[in-house]
Coordinates of C-alpha atoms and ligand atoms in Angstrom, one line a residue:
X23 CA 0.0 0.0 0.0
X24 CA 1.2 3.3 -0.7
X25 CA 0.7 6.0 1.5
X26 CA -0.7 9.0 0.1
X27 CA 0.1 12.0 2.3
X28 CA -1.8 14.6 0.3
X29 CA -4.8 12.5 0.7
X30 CA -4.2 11.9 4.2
X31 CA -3.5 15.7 5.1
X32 CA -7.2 16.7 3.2
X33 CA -8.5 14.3 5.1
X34 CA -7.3 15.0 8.9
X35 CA -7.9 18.6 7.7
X36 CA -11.4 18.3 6.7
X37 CA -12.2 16.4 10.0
X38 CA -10.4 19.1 12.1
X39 CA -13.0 21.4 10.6
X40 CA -16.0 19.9 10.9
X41 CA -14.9 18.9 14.4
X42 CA -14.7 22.7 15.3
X43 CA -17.8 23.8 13.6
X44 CA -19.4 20.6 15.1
X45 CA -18.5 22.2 18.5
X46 CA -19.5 25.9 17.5
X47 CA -16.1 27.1 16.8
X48 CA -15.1 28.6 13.4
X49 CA -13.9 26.0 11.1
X50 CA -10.6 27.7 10.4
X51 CA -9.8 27.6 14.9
X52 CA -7.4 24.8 14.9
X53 CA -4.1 24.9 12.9
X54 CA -2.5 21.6 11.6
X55 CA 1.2 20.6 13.1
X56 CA 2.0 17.8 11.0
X57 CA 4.4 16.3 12.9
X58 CA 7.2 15.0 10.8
X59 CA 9.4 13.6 13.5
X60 CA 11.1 10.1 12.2
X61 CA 10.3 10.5 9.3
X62 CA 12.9 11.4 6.1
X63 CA 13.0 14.2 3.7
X64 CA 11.3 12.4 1.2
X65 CA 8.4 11.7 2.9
X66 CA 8.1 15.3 4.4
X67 CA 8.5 17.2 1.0
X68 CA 4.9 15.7 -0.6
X69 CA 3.7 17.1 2.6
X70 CA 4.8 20.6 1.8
X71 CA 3.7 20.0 -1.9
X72 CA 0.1 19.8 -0.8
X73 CA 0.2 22.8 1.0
X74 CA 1.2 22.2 4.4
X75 CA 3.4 24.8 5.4
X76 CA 3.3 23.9 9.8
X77 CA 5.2 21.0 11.1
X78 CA 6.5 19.6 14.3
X79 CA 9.3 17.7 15.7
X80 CA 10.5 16.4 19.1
X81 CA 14.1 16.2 19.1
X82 CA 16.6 18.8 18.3
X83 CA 19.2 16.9 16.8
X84 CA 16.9 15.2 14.2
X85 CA 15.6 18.6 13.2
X86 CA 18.8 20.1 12.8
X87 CA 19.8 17.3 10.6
X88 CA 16.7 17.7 8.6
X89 CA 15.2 21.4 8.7
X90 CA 17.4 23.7 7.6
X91 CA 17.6 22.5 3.9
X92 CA 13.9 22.1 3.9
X93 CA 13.7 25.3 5.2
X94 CA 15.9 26.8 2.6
X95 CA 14.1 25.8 -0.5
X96 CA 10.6 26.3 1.4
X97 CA 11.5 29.3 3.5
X98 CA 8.0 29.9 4.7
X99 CA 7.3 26.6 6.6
X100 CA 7.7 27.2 10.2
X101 CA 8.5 24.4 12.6
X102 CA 7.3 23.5 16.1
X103 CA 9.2 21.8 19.0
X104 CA 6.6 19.8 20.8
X105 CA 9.4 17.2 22.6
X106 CA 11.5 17.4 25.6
X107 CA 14.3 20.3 25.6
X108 CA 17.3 20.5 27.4
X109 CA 18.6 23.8 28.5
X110 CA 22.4 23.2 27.0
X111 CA 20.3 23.0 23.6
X112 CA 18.2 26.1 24.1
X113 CA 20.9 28.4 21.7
X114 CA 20.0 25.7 18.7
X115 CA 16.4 25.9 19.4
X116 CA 15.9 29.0 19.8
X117 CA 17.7 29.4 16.1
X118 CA 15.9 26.4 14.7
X119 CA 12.6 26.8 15.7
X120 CA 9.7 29.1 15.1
X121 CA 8.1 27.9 18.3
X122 CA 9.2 26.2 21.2
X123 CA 6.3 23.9 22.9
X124 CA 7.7 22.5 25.7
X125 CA 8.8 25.0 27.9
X126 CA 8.3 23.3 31.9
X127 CA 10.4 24.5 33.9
X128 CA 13.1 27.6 35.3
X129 CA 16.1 26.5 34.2
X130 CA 14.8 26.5 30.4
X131 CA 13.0 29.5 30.4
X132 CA 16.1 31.2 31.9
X133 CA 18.2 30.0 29.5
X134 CA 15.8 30.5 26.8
X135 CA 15.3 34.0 27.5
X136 CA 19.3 34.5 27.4
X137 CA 19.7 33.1 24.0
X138 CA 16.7 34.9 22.8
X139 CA 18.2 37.8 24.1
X140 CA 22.1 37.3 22.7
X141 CA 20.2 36.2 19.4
X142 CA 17.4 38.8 18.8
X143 CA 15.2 35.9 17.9
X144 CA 11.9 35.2 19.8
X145 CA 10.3 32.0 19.0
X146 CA 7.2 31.9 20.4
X147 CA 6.9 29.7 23.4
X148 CA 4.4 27.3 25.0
X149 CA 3.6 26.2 28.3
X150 CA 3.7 22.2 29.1
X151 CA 1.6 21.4 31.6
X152 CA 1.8 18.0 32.9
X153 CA -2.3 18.1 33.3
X154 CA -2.0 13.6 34.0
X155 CA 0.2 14.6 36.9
X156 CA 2.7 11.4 35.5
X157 CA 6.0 11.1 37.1
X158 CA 7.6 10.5 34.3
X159 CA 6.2 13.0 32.0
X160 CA 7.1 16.6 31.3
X161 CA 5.7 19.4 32.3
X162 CA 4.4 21.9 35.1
X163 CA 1.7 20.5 37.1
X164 CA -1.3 22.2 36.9
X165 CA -1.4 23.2 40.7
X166 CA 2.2 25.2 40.2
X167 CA 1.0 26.6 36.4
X168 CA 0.3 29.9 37.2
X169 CA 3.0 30.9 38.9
X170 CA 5.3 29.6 36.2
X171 CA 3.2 31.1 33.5
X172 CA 3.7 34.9 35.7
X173 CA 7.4 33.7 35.7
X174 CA 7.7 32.9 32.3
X175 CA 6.1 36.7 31.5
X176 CA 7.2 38.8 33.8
X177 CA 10.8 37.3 34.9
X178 CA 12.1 36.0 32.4
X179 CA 10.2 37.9 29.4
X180 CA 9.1 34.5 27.0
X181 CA 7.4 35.4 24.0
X182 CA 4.9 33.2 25.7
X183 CA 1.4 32.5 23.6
X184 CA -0.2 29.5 24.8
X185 CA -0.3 26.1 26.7
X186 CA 0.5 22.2 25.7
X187 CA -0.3 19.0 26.9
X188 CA -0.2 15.2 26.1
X189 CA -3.0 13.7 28.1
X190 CA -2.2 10.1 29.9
X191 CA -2.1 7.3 27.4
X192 CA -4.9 5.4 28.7
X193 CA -7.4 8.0 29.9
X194 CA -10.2 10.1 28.4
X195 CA -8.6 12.9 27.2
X196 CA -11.2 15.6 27.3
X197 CA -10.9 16.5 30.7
X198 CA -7.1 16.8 30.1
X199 CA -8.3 19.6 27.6
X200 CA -10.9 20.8 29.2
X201 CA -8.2 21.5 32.2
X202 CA -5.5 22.7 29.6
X203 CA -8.1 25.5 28.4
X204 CA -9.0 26.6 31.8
X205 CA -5.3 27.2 33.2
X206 CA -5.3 29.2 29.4
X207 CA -8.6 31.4 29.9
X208 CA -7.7 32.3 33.5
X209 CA -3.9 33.3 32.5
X210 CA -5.0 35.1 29.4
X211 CA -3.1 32.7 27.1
X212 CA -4.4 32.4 23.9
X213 CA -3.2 29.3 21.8
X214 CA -3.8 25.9 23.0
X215 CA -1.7 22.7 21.2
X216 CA -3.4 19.4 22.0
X217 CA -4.7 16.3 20.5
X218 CA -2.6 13.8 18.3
X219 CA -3.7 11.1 15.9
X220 CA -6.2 9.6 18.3
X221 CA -7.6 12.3 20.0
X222 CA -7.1 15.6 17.8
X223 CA -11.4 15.6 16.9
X224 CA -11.9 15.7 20.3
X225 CA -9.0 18.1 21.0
X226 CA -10.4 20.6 18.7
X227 CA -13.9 20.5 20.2
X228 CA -12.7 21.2 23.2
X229 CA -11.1 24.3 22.2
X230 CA -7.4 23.1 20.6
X231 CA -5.7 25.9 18.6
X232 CA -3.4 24.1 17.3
X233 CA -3.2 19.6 17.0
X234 CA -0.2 17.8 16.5
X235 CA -0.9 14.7 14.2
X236 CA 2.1 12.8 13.0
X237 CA 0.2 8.9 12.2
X238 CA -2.6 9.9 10.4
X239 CA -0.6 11.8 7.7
X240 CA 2.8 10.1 7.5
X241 CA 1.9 6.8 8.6
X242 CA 3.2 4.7 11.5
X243 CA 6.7 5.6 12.8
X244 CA 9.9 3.4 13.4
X245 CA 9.6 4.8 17.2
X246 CA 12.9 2.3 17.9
X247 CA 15.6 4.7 19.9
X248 CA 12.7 7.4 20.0
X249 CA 10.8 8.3 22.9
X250 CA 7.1 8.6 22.6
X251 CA 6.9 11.8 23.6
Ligands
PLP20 C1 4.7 12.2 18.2 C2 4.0 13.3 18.9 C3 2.7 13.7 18.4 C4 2.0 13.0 17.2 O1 1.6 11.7 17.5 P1 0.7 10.9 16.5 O2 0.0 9.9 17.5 O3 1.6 10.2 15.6 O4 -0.3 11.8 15.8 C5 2.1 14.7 19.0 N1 2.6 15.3 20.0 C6 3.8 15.0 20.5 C7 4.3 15.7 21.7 C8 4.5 13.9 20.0 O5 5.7 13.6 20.5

């Protein structure tokens, strides 16, 4: 079978719209991150052919080794972290990335706000907030949110425009959003990025701004040596 991204991408796309109006949101509320992360050159460019200018990945090192040249011959794609980030590789991200999704905690902020500073460039940042409360997740919990949100604004200065989250693997995710949108409203934060393959209609009911979906258009992943998240 061969996969046919362009098909796939008009049809996650479609459903991401009716999902919204479905929920009495405009159609055009929730912006696609295709998320790209494993996933070769070759199989990201057809992407980009159909139009899809907004894509994610979750390690730095892969997207340094990838971006850039796509970048260069599609200069207005812009690229999303949405994994993990250590703060010895905020100076890379901060010149990779066009947003940074996975901000969670003082030491990163700190040191993204330096390299932001020494760089003049201000991806934007979001929040992750840890709204399972797992261990070995990343993230803010929600009960110490606010204060790092005030932090990330006022301390440190973050071009900070929204919250993220990656709900527990084996629970009903709405409530993860629902939580996710009310830490938002009450901080005044405006873009929310939740929901995946499995979960992004839902996400976008309850009020998603922006779903990550990597499956559904690329197809399924050699996750060997990755982390899931
Ligand atoms: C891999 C990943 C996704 C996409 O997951 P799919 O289930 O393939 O759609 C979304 N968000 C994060 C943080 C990811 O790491």
């Amino acid at each position: 079978m061969t996969l046919d991204i362009a098909q796939n991408l008009s049809k996650v796309k479609n459903a991401i719209r009716a999902a919204a109006e479905a929920a009495g949101r405009p159609a055009d509320a929730v912006r696609l991150v295709a998320v790209s992360k494993t996933h070769p050159p070759e199989t990201i460019t057809p992407a980009i052919d159909a139009g899809q200018r907004l894509f994610g990945e979750n390690r730095v090192q892969e997207a340094e080794a990838k971006w850039p040249k796509l970048k260069e011959a599609n200069p207005d794609c812009r690229l999303h972290l949405i994994g993990p980030l250590q703060s010895n590789k905020a100076a890379i991200a901060v010149q990779l990335f066009d947003a940074i999704e996975t901000v969670d905690r003082p030491k990163l902020a700190k040191a993204l706000a330096r390299h932001m500073e020494q760089t003049g460039l201000r991806p934007d940042c979001l929040i992750q907030v840890n709204t399972g409360e797992e261990p070995q997740k990343a993230g803010v919990s929600p009960a110490d949110a606010d204060k790092f949100i005030a932090a990330c604004r006022d301390e440190y200065g973050l071009p900070l425009i929204g919250l993220m989250c990656i709900p527990p693997a084996n629970e009903e995710p709405s409530m993860h959003f629902a939580l996710l949108c009310e830490i938002a409203q009450r901080n005044g934060l405006a873009e929310l990025s939740m929901g995946m393959s499995a979960d992004y209609e839902i996400a976008a009911a309850f009020g998603a701004t922006l779903v990550r979906v990597g499956t559904a258009i690329f197809g399924a992943r050699e996750d060997y040596g990755h982390s899931s998240e």
